[in-house]
Every structure is written in structure tokens, then in C-alpha cells.
Tab-separated table of C-alpha atoms in Angstrom:
chain	number	residue	atom	x	y	z
A	38	MET	CA	100.105	76.309	83.563
A	39	ARG	CA	96.660	76.033	85.169
A	40	PHE	CA	96.321	78.195	88.289
A	41	ASP	CA	96.336	76.219	91.530
A	42	LEU	CA	95.614	78.217	94.689
A	43	THR	CA	96.999	75.649	97.136
A	44	LYS	CA	100.237	75.262	95.216
A	45	THR	CA	100.617	79.024	94.866
A	46	VAL	CA	100.621	79.274	98.692
A	47	GLN	CA	102.920	76.254	99.077
A	48	SER	CA	105.347	77.812	96.606
A	49	SER	CA	105.592	80.998	98.727
A	50	LEU	CA	104.114	83.076	95.951
A	51	CYS	CA	100.944	84.236	97.708
A	52	LEU	CA	100.997	87.939	98.687
A	53	GLY	CA	97.937	87.706	100.948
A	54	CYS	CA	96.150	90.535	99.071
A	55	GLY	CA	92.650	89.036	99.485
A	56	LEU	CA	91.833	88.923	95.798
A	57	CYS	CA	90.866	85.274	95.919
A	58	GLU	CA	88.318	86.033	98.693
A	59	GLY	CA	87.057	89.086	96.843
A	60	LEU	CA	86.388	87.041	93.682
A	61	GLY	CA	85.681	83.693	95.326
A	62	ALA	CA	83.637	84.487	98.439
A	63	ALA	CA	80.603	82.713	96.907
A	64	GLU	CA	82.756	79.551	96.634
A	65	GLY	CA	83.742	79.817	100.272
A	66	VAL	CA	87.268	81.212	99.858
A	67	VAL	CA	88.321	83.146	102.980
A	68	MET	CA	91.568	84.778	104.088
A	69	GLN	CA	93.064	84.176	107.512
A	70	GLU	CA	96.338	84.947	109.227
A	71	GLY	CA	98.607	81.919	109.206
A	72	GLN	CA	101.390	80.869	111.574
A	73	SER	CA	103.834	82.775	109.354
A	74	GLY	CA	102.182	86.102	110.265
A	75	PHE	CA	100.892	86.601	106.691
A	76	TYR	CA	97.354	86.254	105.329
A	77	GLU	CA	96.656	83.063	103.366
A	78	PRO	CA	93.530	81.868	101.522
A	79	ILE	CA	91.549	78.935	102.739
A	80	LEU	CA	89.715	76.976	100.060
A	81	PRO	CA	87.080	74.634	101.522
A	82	GLY	CA	86.472	72.659	98.350
A	83	SER	CA	87.186	72.599	94.641
A	84	MET	CA	87.435	75.783	92.646
A	85	SER	CA	85.241	76.511	89.683
A	86	GLY	CA	86.816	76.972	86.260
A	87	LYS	CA	85.712	80.589	86.102
A	88	LEU	CA	87.373	81.509	89.387
A	89	ARG	CA	90.505	79.610	88.436
A	90	LYS	CA	90.722	81.530	85.188
A	91	GLU	CA	90.215	84.886	86.882
A	92	LEU	CA	92.839	84.275	89.550
A	93	GLY	CA	95.277	82.932	86.972
A	94	GLU	CA	94.856	86.205	85.097
A	95	PHE	CA	94.924	88.716	87.963
A	96	CYS	CA	96.712	87.110	90.978
A	97	PRO	CA	99.754	89.335	91.701
A	98	GLY	CA	101.595	86.427	93.271
A	99	VAL	CA	101.997	84.545	90.018
A	100	ASN	CA	101.816	87.445	87.484
A	101	VAL	CA	105.097	89.297	87.337
A	102	GLU	CA	105.496	92.424	85.191
A	103	CYS	CA	109.042	93.633	84.582
A	104	ILE	CA	110.025	97.073	83.299
A	105	ASP	CA	111.011	96.966	79.662
A	106	ASN	CA	111.491	100.625	78.822
A	107	LYS	CA	114.753	102.134	77.663
A	108	GLU	CA	113.795	105.733	78.338
A	109	THR	CA	115.144	105.490	81.907
A	110	PHE	CA	116.446	102.716	84.109
A	111	CYS	CA	113.126	102.754	86.022
A	112	GLY	CA	110.654	102.866	83.136
A	113	HIS	CA	108.594	105.684	81.724
A	114	VAL	CA	108.712	108.954	83.724
A	115	GLU	CA	106.891	112.126	82.721
A	116	ALA	CA	108.602	114.168	85.412
A	117	ALA	CA	110.629	113.665	88.594
A	118	TYR	CA	110.450	115.846	91.669
A	119	GLU	CA	111.429	116.198	95.317
A	120	GLY	CA	108.658	117.524	97.476
A	121	TRP	CA	106.791	117.690	100.770
A	122	SER	CA	103.483	118.893	102.245
A	123	ASN	CA	103.265	122.569	102.998
A	124	GLU	CA	101.171	121.735	106.015
A	125	GLU	CA	103.568	121.102	108.897
A	126	GLU	CA	101.313	118.654	110.748
A	127	ILE	CA	101.017	116.433	107.653
A	128	ARG	CA	104.720	116.652	106.889
A	129	ARG	CA	105.689	115.608	110.410
A	130	LYS	CA	103.055	112.930	110.986
A	131	ALA	CA	103.599	111.170	107.641
A	132	SER	CA	106.418	108.735	106.973
A	133	SER	CA	108.393	111.053	104.734
A	134	GLY	CA	107.313	114.364	103.216
A	135	GLY	CA	103.569	113.754	103.479
A	136	ILE	CA	102.996	114.032	99.718
A	137	ILE	CA	100.419	111.240	99.468
A	138	THR	CA	98.417	112.414	102.458
A	139	ALA	CA	98.486	116.022	101.167
A	140	LEU	CA	97.328	114.971	97.696
A	141	ALA	CA	94.547	112.764	99.130
A	142	CYS	CA	93.290	115.698	101.205
A	143	TYR	CA	93.568	118.018	98.215
A	144	LEU	CA	91.515	115.708	95.966
A	145	LEU	CA	88.781	115.443	98.593
A	146	ARG	CA	88.829	119.171	99.263
A	147	THR	CA	88.495	119.997	95.525
A	148	GLN	CA	85.825	117.270	95.127
A	149	GLN	CA	87.770	115.445	92.414
A	150	VAL	CA	87.200	112.210	94.365
A	151	THR	CA	84.583	111.256	96.901
A	152	ALA	CA	86.733	108.800	98.847
A	153	VAL	CA	90.282	107.502	99.276
A	154	LEU	CA	91.042	103.799	99.354
A	155	GLN	CA	94.085	103.416	101.582
A	156	VAL	CA	95.553	101.189	104.302
A	157	GLY	CA	95.003	102.023	107.968
A	158	VAL	CA	94.789	100.258	111.300
A	159	ARG	CA	91.627	98.257	111.880
A	160	GLU	CA	89.150	100.009	114.174
A	161	GLY	CA	89.477	98.766	117.756
A	162	ASP	CA	92.877	97.177	116.992
A	163	PHE	CA	96.386	98.420	117.452
A	164	LEU	CA	98.181	96.084	115.016
A	165	HIS	CA	96.063	94.664	112.192
A	166	ASN	CA	95.570	96.658	109.004
A	167	GLU	CA	92.607	96.917	106.660
A	168	LEU	CA	91.638	98.778	103.515
A	169	LYS	CA	90.002	101.990	104.623
A	170	VAL	CA	87.490	104.142	102.712
A	171	SER	CA	88.356	107.640	103.830
A	172	ARG	CA	85.776	110.274	102.964
A	173	THR	CA	87.092	113.219	105.044
A	174	GLU	CA	90.461	114.862	105.503
A	175	GLU	CA	90.429	113.744	109.167
A	176	GLU	CA	90.033	110.107	108.109
A	177	VAL	CA	92.893	110.467	105.626
A	178	MET	CA	95.073	111.944	108.345
A	179	SER	CA	94.307	109.000	110.652
A	180	CYS	CA	95.956	106.732	108.012
A	181	ALA	CA	99.059	108.866	107.561
A	182	SER	CA	102.441	107.063	108.100
A	183	SER	CA	103.419	103.617	106.853
A	184	ARG	CA	101.937	100.341	108.095
A	185	TYR	CA	104.710	97.748	107.716
A	186	ALA	CA	102.469	94.678	108.046
A	187	PRO	CA	100.008	92.744	105.839
A	188	ALA	CA	96.639	94.193	104.729
A	189	LEU	CA	93.750	92.651	102.844
A	190	MET	CA	93.487	94.987	99.896
A	191	PHE	CA	90.920	93.234	97.674
A	192	HIS	CA	88.712	90.997	99.830
A	193	LYS	CA	85.844	93.507	99.350
A	194	LEU	CA	86.819	94.604	95.795
A	195	PRO	CA	83.600	93.834	93.865
A	196	ALA	CA	81.407	95.597	96.486
A	197	LEU	CA	83.572	98.718	96.434
A	198	LEU	CA	83.708	99.033	92.663
A	199	ALA	CA	80.000	98.399	92.360
A	200	LYS	CA	79.204	101.688	94.143
A	201	LYS	CA	78.251	103.899	91.268
A	202	ASP	CA	78.144	107.084	93.369
A	203	GLU	CA	81.813	106.779	94.389
A	204	ILE	CA	84.938	108.112	92.654
A	205	TYR	CA	88.106	106.929	94.378
A	206	LEU	CA	91.743	107.715	94.748
A	207	PHE	CA	93.565	104.410	95.263
A	208	VAL	CA	96.748	104.305	97.356
A	209	GLY	CA	98.650	101.028	97.491
A	210	LYS	CA	101.821	99.081	96.803
A	211	PRO	CA	103.026	98.657	93.204
A	212	CYS	CA	101.619	95.109	93.066
A	213	ASP	CA	98.248	96.357	94.348
A	214	VAL	CA	98.061	99.002	91.613
A	215	MET	CA	99.060	96.491	88.925
A	216	THR	CA	96.401	93.988	90.087
A	217	LEU	CA	93.593	96.578	90.273
A	218	LYS	CA	94.389	98.134	86.863
A	219	LYS	CA	94.480	94.697	85.229
A	220	TYR	CA	91.202	93.766	86.824
A	221	MET	CA	89.550	96.988	85.749
A	222	GLY	CA	90.962	96.582	82.265
A	223	LYS	CA	88.830	93.379	81.968
A	224	HIS	CA	85.847	95.062	83.578
A	225	PRO	CA	85.293	98.364	81.735
A	226	GLU	CA	82.085	98.909	83.700
A	227	TYR	CA	84.362	99.976	86.575
A	228	SER	CA	86.629	102.228	84.541
A	229	SER	CA	85.266	105.449	85.996
A	230	ARG	CA	85.427	104.364	89.673
A	231	ILE	CA	89.114	105.137	90.272
A	232	ARG	CA	90.374	108.515	89.086
A	233	TYR	CA	93.956	108.288	90.303
A	234	PHE	CA	96.381	105.512	91.265
A	235	LEU	CA	99.123	106.460	93.708
A	236	SER	CA	101.820	103.982	94.623
A	237	LEU	CA	104.202	103.798	97.564
A	238	VAL	CA	107.770	102.747	96.955
A	239	CYS	CA	107.896	99.256	98.399
A	240	ALA	CA	110.739	97.085	99.650
A	241	GLY	CA	108.444	94.223	100.609
A	242	MET	CA	105.707	93.358	103.107
A	243	PRO	CA	106.855	92.269	106.589
A	244	SER	CA	104.892	89.759	108.708
A	245	TYR	CA	102.853	90.436	111.800
A	246	ASN	CA	105.288	88.092	113.561
A	247	ALA	CA	108.034	90.668	112.992
A	248	SER	CA	105.865	93.381	114.608
A	249	TRP	CA	105.377	91.162	117.639
A	250	GLN	CA	109.121	90.542	117.802
A	251	LEU	CA	109.686	94.259	118.219
A	252	ILE	CA	106.784	94.593	120.701
A	253	HIS	CA	108.231	91.837	122.866
A	254	ARG	CA	111.525	93.725	123.137
A	255	ALA	CA	109.772	96.198	125.430
A	256	GLY	CA	109.301	93.570	128.139
A	257	ASN	CA	106.055	95.266	129.146
A	258	PRO	CA	103.644	92.886	130.905
A	259	THR	CA	100.500	94.739	129.752
A	260	SER	CA	98.801	94.737	126.404
A	261	PRO	CA	99.789	97.106	123.578
A	262	VAL	CA	97.199	99.755	122.732
A	263	GLU	CA	98.886	101.780	119.970
A	264	LEU	CA	101.659	101.137	117.434
A	265	LYS	CA	103.378	103.380	114.869
A	266	TYR	CA	106.014	102.074	112.510
A	267	ARG	CA	107.258	105.536	111.463
A	268	GLY	CA	106.300	109.180	111.423
A	269	ASP	CA	106.448	112.036	113.902
A	270	GLY	CA	109.731	112.919	112.248
A	271	TRP	CA	111.770	111.526	109.347
A	272	PRO	CA	112.312	108.697	109.197
A	273	GLY	CA	110.659	108.461	112.646
A	274	ASP	CA	110.912	105.826	115.381
A	275	PHE	CA	109.018	102.603	115.781
A	276	LYS	CA	106.772	103.307	118.788
A	277	VAL	CA	104.455	101.115	120.815
A	278	ARG	CA	102.392	102.315	123.807
A	279	PHE	CA	101.054	99.901	126.420
A	280	GLN	CA	97.952	99.735	128.637
A	281	ASN	CA	99.918	100.782	131.735
A	282	GLY	CA	101.203	103.940	129.962
A	283	GLY	CA	104.633	102.533	129.200
A	284	GLU	CA	106.219	103.193	125.772
A	285	TYR	CA	108.921	101.510	123.751
A	286	HIS	CA	110.830	103.261	120.907
A	287	CYS	CA	113.518	102.105	118.498
A	288	SER	CA	115.034	103.713	115.485
A	289	TYR	CA	114.012	103.107	111.884
A	290	ASN	CA	117.384	101.481	111.266
A	291	ASP	CA	116.781	99.073	114.155
A	292	SER	CA	113.125	98.353	113.322
A	293	TRP	CA	113.178	98.094	109.547
A	294	GLY	CA	116.851	97.334	109.021
A	295	LYS	CA	117.202	94.565	111.662
A	296	VAL	CA	113.747	93.064	112.089
A	297	LEU	CA	110.891	94.088	109.754
A	298	GLY	CA	112.886	94.178	106.533
A	299	ARG	CA	114.236	90.724	107.194
A	300	SER	CA	110.799	89.129	107.464
A	301	VAL	CA	109.358	90.084	104.064
A	302	GLN	CA	107.775	87.398	101.917
A	303	PHE	CA	109.753	85.381	99.397
A	304	ARG	CA	107.547	86.717	96.595
A	305	CYS	CA	108.498	90.277	97.635
A	306	LYS	CA	112.194	89.364	97.440
A	307	ILE	CA	111.918	88.503	93.761
A	308	CYS	CA	109.602	91.414	92.845
A	309	PRO	CA	110.911	93.499	89.911
A	310	ASP	CA	108.772	96.554	90.588
A	311	GLY	CA	109.133	98.435	93.839
A	312	ILE	CA	108.664	101.792	92.173
A	313	GLY	CA	105.152	101.694	90.783
A	314	GLN	CA	105.371	101.420	87.030
A	315	TRP	CA	101.574	101.056	86.738
A	316	SER	CA	100.683	104.103	88.809
A	317	ASP	CA	99.983	107.761	88.004
A	318	LEU	CA	102.370	108.813	90.719
A	319	VAL	CA	104.877	106.912	92.829
A	320	VAL	CA	106.221	108.379	96.061
A	321	GLY	CA	109.150	107.323	98.263
A	322	ASP	CA	111.780	108.574	100.694
A	323	ALA	CA	114.222	111.037	99.173
A	324	TRP	CA	117.014	109.923	101.448
A	325	HIS	CA	120.081	112.076	101.786
A	326	THR	CA	123.286	110.077	101.448
A	327	VAL	CA	126.469	109.917	103.462
A	328	ASP	CA	129.454	108.131	101.883
A	329	GLY	CA	127.096	106.645	99.300
A	330	TYR	CA	124.603	105.230	101.817
A	331	PRO	CA	121.145	106.554	102.886
A	332	ASP	CA	121.316	108.822	105.930
A	333	PHE	CA	118.636	107.901	108.483
A	334	ARG	CA	119.361	110.671	110.926
A	335	GLU	CA	116.230	112.612	111.958
A	336	GLN	CA	115.418	115.601	109.750
A	337	ASP	CA	112.523	117.269	107.961
A	338	GLY	CA	110.662	114.781	105.775
A	339	LYS	CA	111.247	114.818	102.013
A	340	SER	CA	109.795	112.646	99.260
A	341	PHE	CA	110.772	111.912	95.722
A	342	ILE	CA	107.865	111.704	93.299
A	343	LEU	CA	107.822	110.149	89.850
A	344	ALA	CA	104.905	111.190	87.597
A	345	ARG	CA	104.274	108.106	85.409
A	346	THR	CA	101.419	109.658	83.491
A	347	GLN	CA	100.465	113.114	82.240
A	348	LYS	CA	97.423	112.927	84.520
A	349	GLY	CA	99.681	112.358	87.536
A	350	LYS	CA	101.974	115.270	86.525
A	351	ASP	CA	98.983	117.587	86.112
A	352	LEU	CA	97.725	116.670	89.578
A	353	LEU	CA	101.087	117.412	91.164
A	354	GLU	CA	101.390	120.780	89.395
A	355	ALA	CA	97.823	121.749	90.369
A	356	ALA	CA	98.472	120.937	94.007
A	357	PHE	CA	101.700	122.970	93.814
A	358	ARG	CA	99.886	125.972	92.363
A	359	ASP	CA	97.332	125.668	95.126
A	360	ASN	CA	100.176	125.808	97.726
A	361	THR	CA	99.252	122.346	99.021
A	362	ILE	CA	102.710	120.868	98.347
A	363	MET	CA	106.235	122.082	97.608
A	364	LEU	CA	107.895	120.712	94.499
A	365	ARG	CA	111.466	120.896	93.122
A	366	LYS	CA	112.513	119.250	89.901
A	367	MET	CA	114.816	116.327	90.471
A	368	ASP	CA	117.541	114.819	88.335
A	369	LEU	CA	116.466	111.154	87.888
A	370	ASN	CA	120.121	110.155	88.021
A	371	ARG	CA	120.055	110.895	91.750
A	372	LEU	CA	117.568	108.129	92.420
A	373	PRO	CA	120.105	105.289	92.611
A	374	GLN	CA	121.797	107.108	95.458
A	375	MET	CA	118.507	107.872	97.240
A	376	GLN	CA	117.165	104.366	96.765
A	377	PRO	CA	120.082	101.962	96.251
A	378	TYR	CA	118.035	98.892	97.066
A	379	GLN	CA	115.419	99.692	94.428
A	380	TYR	CA	118.171	100.426	91.876
A	381	LEU	CA	119.853	97.078	92.584
A	382	ARG	CA	116.492	95.307	92.397
A	383	LEU	CA	115.812	96.719	88.931
A	384	LYS	CA	119.253	95.880	87.598
A	385	SER	CA	119.440	92.322	89.028
A	386	VAL	CA	115.852	91.107	88.624
A	387	PHE	CA	116.849	88.585	85.938
A	388	TYR	CA	119.003	86.764	88.513
A	389	ARG	CA	116.082	86.579	90.942
A	390	LEU	CA	113.276	85.611	88.654
A	391	VAL	CA	114.933	82.946	86.558
A	392	PRO	CA	115.834	80.648	89.524
A	393	ALA	CA	112.444	81.474	91.109
A	394	TRP	CA	110.702	80.307	87.961
A	395	PHE	CA	112.419	76.965	88.160
A	396	LEU	CA	111.978	76.650	91.946
A	397	THR	CA	108.237	77.250	91.662
A	398	LYS	CA	107.968	74.780	88.748
A	399	GLY	CA	106.966	77.359	86.207
A	400	ARG	CA	104.073	78.881	88.200
A	401	LEU	CA	105.371	82.397	87.709
A	402	LYS	CA	104.082	84.181	84.600
A	403	ILE	CA	106.904	86.546	83.782
A	404	HIS	CA	106.282	89.347	81.285
A	405	ARG	CA	108.898	91.583	79.600
A	406	LEU	CA	111.992	90.108	81.269
A	407	ARG	CA	115.183	91.074	79.513
A	408	ILE	CA	118.756	89.822	79.926
A	409	PRO	CA	120.355	92.657	81.888
A	410	TRP	CA	123.667	94.435	81.658
A	411	PHE	CA	124.778	93.395	85.146
A	412	ASN	CA	127.880	91.937	86.777
A	413	PRO	CA	127.399	88.158	86.354
A	414	VAL	CA	129.455	87.288	89.425
A	415	LYS	CA	127.160	89.447	91.595
A	416	GLY	CA	124.200	88.095	89.715
A	417	CYS	CA	125.090	84.512	90.518
A	418	ARG	CA	125.402	85.458	94.165
A	419	ILE	CA	121.909	86.950	94.011
A	420	SER	CA	120.614	83.779	92.373
A	421	ALA	CA	122.164	81.709	95.161
A	422	GLY	CA	120.477	83.977	97.730
A	423	THR	CA	117.102	83.489	95.975
A	424	ILE	CA	117.475	79.709	96.093
A	425	TYR	CA	118.500	79.824	99.784
A	426	ARG	CA	115.552	82.039	100.777
A	427	PHE	CA	113.097	79.838	98.872
A	428	TYR	CA	114.127	76.662	100.688
A	429	LYS	CA	114.322	78.502	103.987
A	430	ARG	CA	110.724	79.715	103.598
A	431	THR	CA	109.322	76.381	102.398
A	432	LYS	CA	111.303	74.186	104.812
């Protein structure tokens, strides 16, 4: 089916990544925050055939890559570890064990990259995110800890990749990594720009409206000046500080579990890949479990790390030898207990994507989808939930 930007947005498939502005700025495409609290593209006129073809090929909203690898339930894995930063400040400030921040600092320090592409809060803002180009360890540290709200990842993509004197580490969500690798695969002139791809484990992107919902709970009459979603502990509290010095805190379970996690986009709900199958390394929370459920009580941060490529594994082991990070080998069979949501997502994706394909009138391009070994009764319930969420979003 021919790519249609307007209908992609109307079908709740747009992820607000900014790729259409990055590739279509010359045609007037711009991204802006909509009433939903997510970024959406605005197309002032008709789209050229060239831009339509490129977006149809690279747009992460309509291109869905499933894991079709029988080595493990979560795709190809060179090695699996638990780990954390050996620098206490990084370990505490980051969302979990500080592995991504520690590796980013290590790559800059050893001059393997000249800059890190990562999400951070926009300068002069307390809420809105942007893609940062961090060239010092201090700038990397300023972006430590998760930002559970939208970010324009690719609205400046051509300009960044055109800088021949830059070698980057890219840190993003699984869909960001997939999009960038696909784009670079078609543009070999950029193949040397990004040396490593690191992915966060992702359960979906919440809206800015959800952040405001939590902020309003404080009942503070002055303006917010600083917001942290996590960090300063593991998992760390949601914290917002106001102009009059007042602060509001709530637990991770209350912020993500009851507000932020319930506002994620429809496209995120049907995503088959929250664990970075396209990346060199993917990093997430190595939750302890109590009675089979993740334990969110405060403790020292710990990450699980999957090395997807030999290059990623080599980087981990080099940083370990350099005493930058601590690593312990992990039995991959523990991952379903650490990350039950991700495990269920992988096992039940067929029951999400098939109804979504029909609901969006075939706009999804689904690759490598297999019929799963999964309880069909539970699967049908998941399909019903997908249908409900679609009509709720598009109502």
C-alpha cells in the first residue's frame, strides 16, 4: 500500500520520531505537539513521490519487524549479563545500574567516539525532550536517567550524519535503532558515522499529558522548574521541583504503573520488539522478583545486558577489564521473571498485530511474523484489548 502520512497519523501508527521532518523539511513537513501530548507531523501540501517512497520504507510507525530466531525466545544473543557502573555517582543517578551512561563515558574517554546521540531535557525547559549531542562526560551525565515522554529523534538526521568529522554512539529505543540502521543501510555514505548502537528496553512512550497529570497532583500554584522520572536510587521516585522551592515525589509504581504506563501510544502497545533486536547492546532493569512479580522496593541499581553482536560483547568486556563496569554472566532463562511484560509481549505479538493490521486497513508492513505457541484463550483476550484500545484512541 502506498504510504500516506495523514492516514498513518489518523490510524494511531505515528510514533512522533521526527523522521518525516528530517527527510521532508524541504517540502515543509514540521513536527508539533498535538492535543494528545505526542508529536505529530504537519504536511502543508502534497508530498513528492521521492519522500513518500522513503517514508514508506523507513517510517517505524508502519514498518514492524518481529523476532524470527529460534536460538532464544528473544532473538539472537551473543552473551547475557547482569551489571552496573563501578562509579557510585553514575549508578545512583541513572535509572537502573548506569550501564549505558558508564559505557558512553568510557567510549568518549577512550576516544572511540567523538559524541553520543542521546535523549535529554531541552535546554531552558524542565519537561520537553530533545536529541542531544553529548561530547563530554559531563554532558552525558546530564542526560542520565530515563525520560518517559516523547522526543524528536530524527528531525535533524541528515545534518547530523553529514558531519564527516563525527563518530557517534547512538542511544535510543528499539524502534529508533531499527529506523536508523535501515536508513543507513540505504545510505552507505553514512556507514562510518555510528560506531555503536545501544538500545534501552522499552515498554512504550508515554505522552506529555501524562507528565502534566502527575505534576498537577502536587497542587503547587507555581511553575515547575525541574522534573525527574526516575534515578537517585533504584527504581527511584518521580520528582518535580517548583519555583517556590516546593517538591512533589511519588514512587515508580505510582508514576509508571498508574499514570505514565497507561498513556503510551497505540503503536507502542502492538510493538513486537521492546528488547532491541537491532542493537549491539540492549540494557534494561534486572528486577528482583517477589512471588513471581518484579520487586520495586528501593535498592542498589542493577541492569541486565544482552549483547546482540560480537562488537557489543567486545565493548562490554573491554569496559569490564578497564574497571568501568561490573559484569556477571546471566542465565537468559531468568529474563521472563525479570521482565514479564516483555516476555508476554514477545509470546503474544501475533494476537496484537493481526487485528491491528485489519484495523489500520493494511497500513502495517509486518515482517517475520510467525504463528506462536501461545494459549489461544489468552491470545483472544489480547486481541480484544487491541481492538478496544484502537477505537478508544481514534474515537
